[in-house]
C-alpha cells in the first residue's frame, strides 16, 4: 500500500474534471436497445453523448425518445464494419472536442448450429460461411476498427480516456452460438490486450458482459414465435437470478466502468449468475 507521503505515479493519467469538461462520450449501436439505454444513462449522468448507428431513421427516433425523457443525444451515422466510415465518424466527433469515452456496443446475434442432421426430405445442413463471416465482421472487426480509432483520437488529443467493450455471457461458448461466442471471446482478448498497450497513455479498457436482456427485440421475437418464447422461458428458469437483466442494470455497469479510474483490463460479468450450457 502506498503511504500518503509517497507520490502517485498514476496521478498524471487521471482525468482532470476542470480541464476535461464537458465529458464527451460516443456509443456505437446507440439508436436502440442496450446502446440507446447506455447513451441515455450517460446523458443523464452529465456526459455529452453522441450515438452512432447505420440507420438515419433509427438515429432520429432515438434522439426523439431521449428528448421526450428530457435528455439530449447527438446523432452520427456510421457503418462500424467499414474502415473509412469509422475514421470519418471520429473525424466528425473530434470537431466538437476531445473524446473521453467510447462504448463499443454495435453488434448482433444470429443463432446457428454448426451442423443440423438430415431429417425427412431435409438434407444435412452446415453453418453458412457467410453467416460466420458477417457475425465476426460486425461483432469483432467492428469492435477493432472502433476501438482503434477511439484510442488514436485519445492519444492524439493527449487526454486520458476509457473504452468500454460490450462483451456477452456467451463469450465462453454457448449452444448454437459459434460465431457470436467466438467474436465475444475475441472482444475480451482485445479488452485485455488494449488495456496493457494503452495504460501508458492514460487510457483504460473495460469489458461489460451482459446476460440475456429484457429488451424490446426479445419480447417481439417471443411474441412472434411461441417455440422461441417457450425456449427462453426454460432458459430463464435455469439462470441463478431467475430473471432477465434490465437495460438500466447493464447501463449502470457501463457507467461504473466509465467512471471508476482504477478499473482496467477486465470484464464485468452482469449476467445474473451465468447462462446454462444448454436447455
XYZ file of C-alpha atoms in Angstrom, residues 26-39 42 50-53 78 80 90 101-109 138-140 142-144 146-147 163-168 180 184 187 194 206 208-210 213 247 250-251 254:
58
model
C -19.596 8.049 -28.058
C -21.845 4.970 -28.125
C -21.915 2.780 -31.233
C -25.094 0.875 -31.970
C -26.709 3.666 -29.992
C -30.023 4.022 -31.813
C -31.905 1.236 -29.997
C -31.794 -1.489 -27.382
C -28.864 -1.583 -24.994
C -26.924 1.076 -26.900
C -29.713 3.612 -26.537
C -30.167 2.682 -22.882
C -26.460 3.223 -22.231
C -26.439 6.526 -24.124
C -24.616 8.587 -19.752
C -23.038 11.036 -29.305
C -24.866 7.998 -30.630
C -23.689 6.330 -33.832
C -25.579 3.794 -35.928
C -21.607 5.043 -39.253
C -18.665 0.032 -37.999
C -14.133 10.014 -35.398
C -15.297 7.663 -23.522
C -16.106 5.227 -26.321
C -18.657 2.479 -25.725
C -18.087 -0.271 -28.280
C -21.627 -1.646 -28.395
C -22.587 -2.299 -32.035
C -23.302 -5.957 -32.719
C -25.979 -8.551 -33.417
C -26.536 -12.197 -32.584
C -19.813 -6.845 -37.134
C -19.082 -8.128 -33.627
C -15.278 -8.347 -33.741
C -16.275 -3.566 -35.934
C -15.008 -3.504 -32.347
C -11.411 -3.477 -33.593
C -13.934 1.490 -33.498
C -11.546 0.798 -30.622
C -13.013 2.381 -23.943
C -15.854 0.161 -22.726
C -16.400 -3.006 -24.740
C -19.772 -4.768 -24.677
C -18.998 -8.459 -24.396
C -21.506 -11.224 -23.598
C -21.199 -14.890 -31.678
C -17.222 -12.019 -28.000
C -13.616 -8.881 -27.704
C -5.546 -2.902 -25.276
C -13.005 -2.381 -19.640
C -19.062 -5.455 -19.682
C -20.600 -8.894 -20.312
C -24.400 -8.919 -20.046
C -31.511 -8.566 -21.557
C -31.303 -2.447 -19.737
C -26.329 -3.048 -17.792
C -26.174 0.696 -18.446
C -21.142 0.709 -18.207
